[in-house]
């Protein structure tokens, strides 16, 4: 048995001892050694831009998340002034794309922050509202339409101080531009402009032309003190109703408590909104009148106003608005008059606004 296995074992050993011949080595390649590009150095991005001193991010503003940011961007683009605002042209370019509210919000937050304006003693400011009234008018006076809409006296210059309201109304009237109800003219003088509709249906805009230089005195508080209206019932509509019901000497006496008098010019009615002191047409619910000694026209502003104290007042107002106008009663760093728009509905709401106010200046980052 062993003799028969020996030849087989020899074959196995021989097979294990015989290794395959190695492959011939490839000849070296002539030329330089291969090179590989160096990976580029990736610089870190700039990251969020730092906030200006004393500023907070827009996301920290009360009510910011509820804002219609797309509408706010359109209002900003319409009211900004390129000569004074380095972001104005960029805002107009972005607004021309009609971005979604989310994109508009991101654009604002990437480019702006907010700095709160404060009163000297830290107390809240005050928000009131105004509107562009629309009134009937006549070319000639009658018993109801007896108050003349007057142009400025010849040679009158801004800053001149002249007679009081009562003294002007006692003078012989020069050539009038139109005739209105006395209470309507009084309110149009408070608003600073208005729209007139004549008997034949033609319309005109009565635009502010000049004033007598006297300080504005509101008649709401004196009327409440005299018992003519309740203290929480001195809305614009309530005052107008009382003046209409007492048209004549009694109403004239009350209106004379405000010595300020406004003269007008008549312009065509283009169907739009009036221009503010900045020379830019106002946008309803996106424009405010401010004190120009504290604010620059064309500045975007965030307002927050809650807890109005007049009967019928809305709970509050907040949003991005543009500083585009001023008024004789608008004084101080936290004081604004909110433009509501044209017509009776705007006027009804405007007359109920007397809210504590906070204001933030929207500044570039």
mmCIF file of N, CA, C and O in Angstrom, residues 22 35 52 66 116 139-140 142 149 163 168 171 176 277-278 303 308 317 341 352:
data_model
loop_
_atom_site.group_PDB
_atom_site.id
_atom_site.type_symbol
_atom_site.label_atom_id
_atom_site.label_comp_id
_atom_site.label_asym_id
_atom_site.label_seq_id
_atom_site.Cartn_x
_atom_site.Cartn_y
_atom_site.Cartn_z
ATOM 1 N N UNK A 22 7.593 34.923 -12.047
ATOM 2 C CA UNK A 22 7.104 36.303 -11.814
ATOM 3 C C UNK A 22 6.895 37.059 -13.120
ATOM 4 O O UNK A 22 7.556 36.796 -14.108
ATOM 5 N N UNK A 35 1.967 65.272 -11.236
ATOM 6 C CA UNK A 35 1.641 66.236 -10.166
ATOM 7 C C UNK A 35 0.131 66.293 -10.010
ATOM 8 O O UNK A 35 -0.626 66.016 -10.949
ATOM 9 N N UNK A 52 -25.461 97.478 15.014
ATOM 10 C CA UNK A 52 -25.007 98.786 15.468
ATOM 11 C C UNK A 52 -25.182 98.927 16.979
ATOM 12 O O UNK A 52 -25.976 98.215 17.601
ATOM 13 N N UNK A 66 -45.737 88.911 12.862
ATOM 14 C CA UNK A 66 -47.078 89.032 12.283
ATOM 15 C C UNK A 66 -47.130 90.030 11.132
ATOM 16 O O UNK A 66 -48.173 90.210 10.505
ATOM 17 N N UNK A 116 -34.440 101.776 19.437
ATOM 18 C CA UNK A 116 -35.650 102.374 19.990
ATOM 19 C C UNK A 116 -35.448 103.863 20.269
ATOM 20 O O UNK A 116 -34.411 104.283 20.802
ATOM 21 N N UNK A 139 -69.392 126.465 -4.995
ATOM 22 C CA UNK A 139 -68.671 127.582 -5.622
ATOM 23 C C UNK A 139 -69.078 128.916 -5.006
ATOM 24 O O UNK A 139 -68.286 129.861 -4.992
ATOM 25 N N UNK A 140 -70.311 128.953 -4.493
ATOM 26 C CA UNK A 140 -70.838 130.197 -3.908
ATOM 27 C C UNK A 140 -71.440 129.875 -2.551
ATOM 28 O O UNK A 140 -71.924 128.759 -2.313
ATOM 29 N N UNK A 142 -73.854 129.708 0.827
ATOM 30 C CA UNK A 142 -75.261 129.716 1.200
ATOM 31 C C UNK A 142 -75.317 129.538 2.718
ATOM 32 O O UNK A 142 -74.279 129.585 3.399
ATOM 33 N N UNK A 149 -62.971 128.774 1.853
ATOM 34 C CA UNK A 149 -61.643 128.158 1.744
ATOM 35 C C UNK A 149 -60.742 129.222 1.143
ATOM 36 O O UNK A 149 -60.921 129.616 -0.019
ATOM 37 N N UNK A 163 -52.557 136.976 12.345
ATOM 38 C CA UNK A 163 -53.712 136.996 13.234
ATOM 39 C C UNK A 163 -54.165 135.596 13.609
ATOM 40 O O UNK A 163 -53.853 134.613 12.936
ATOM 41 N N UNK A 168 -58.885 136.256 11.876
ATOM 42 C CA UNK A 168 -58.970 136.056 10.425
ATOM 43 C C UNK A 168 -60.428 135.932 10.001
ATOM 44 O O UNK A 168 -60.858 136.511 8.991
ATOM 45 N N UNK A 171 -62.300 139.180 9.636
ATOM 46 C CA UNK A 171 -61.919 140.103 8.566
ATOM 47 C C UNK A 171 -62.816 139.910 7.341
ATOM 48 O O UNK A 171 -63.368 138.825 7.138
ATOM 49 N N UNK A 176 -62.691 133.754 -2.319
ATOM 50 C CA UNK A 176 -62.576 132.391 -1.796
ATOM 51 C C UNK A 176 -62.377 131.392 -2.926
ATOM 52 O O UNK A 176 -62.865 131.583 -4.052
ATOM 53 N N UNK A 277 -45.110 116.144 3.726
ATOM 54 C CA UNK A 277 -44.098 117.203 3.741
ATOM 55 C C UNK A 277 -42.826 116.782 3.018
ATOM 56 O O UNK A 277 -42.059 117.635 2.570
ATOM 57 N N UNK A 278 -42.587 115.471 2.894
ATOM 58 C CA UNK A 278 -41.403 114.986 2.177
ATOM 59 C C UNK A 278 -41.556 115.096 0.672
ATOM 60 O O UNK A 278 -40.608 114.830 -0.071
ATOM 61 N N UNK A 303 -43.552 100.940 14.570
ATOM 62 C CA UNK A 303 -44.403 101.478 15.633
ATOM 63 C C UNK A 303 -45.121 100.337 16.340
ATOM 64 O O UNK A 303 -45.453 99.313 15.749
ATOM 65 N N UNK A 308 -55.566 101.848 23.335
ATOM 66 C CA UNK A 308 -56.187 103.143 23.099
ATOM 67 C C UNK A 308 -57.285 103.415 24.115
ATOM 68 O O UNK A 308 -57.945 102.500 24.609
ATOM 69 N N UNK A 317 -51.986 99.097 17.133
ATOM 70 C CA UNK A 317 -51.403 99.199 15.802
ATOM 71 C C UNK A 317 -49.922 98.868 15.916
ATOM 72 O O UNK A 317 -49.244 99.313 16.847
ATOM 73 N N UNK A 341 -55.657 107.062 5.269
ATOM 74 C CA UNK A 341 -56.167 106.975 3.910
ATOM 75 C C UNK A 341 -57.199 108.052 3.638
ATOM 76 O O UNK A 341 -57.288 109.058 4.340
ATOM 77 N N UNK A 352 -60.551 107.821 16.418
ATOM 78 C CA UNK A 352 -60.520 107.021 17.642
ATOM 79 C C UNK A 352 -59.110 106.697 18.112
ATOM 80 O O UNK A 352 -58.940 105.971 19.093
#
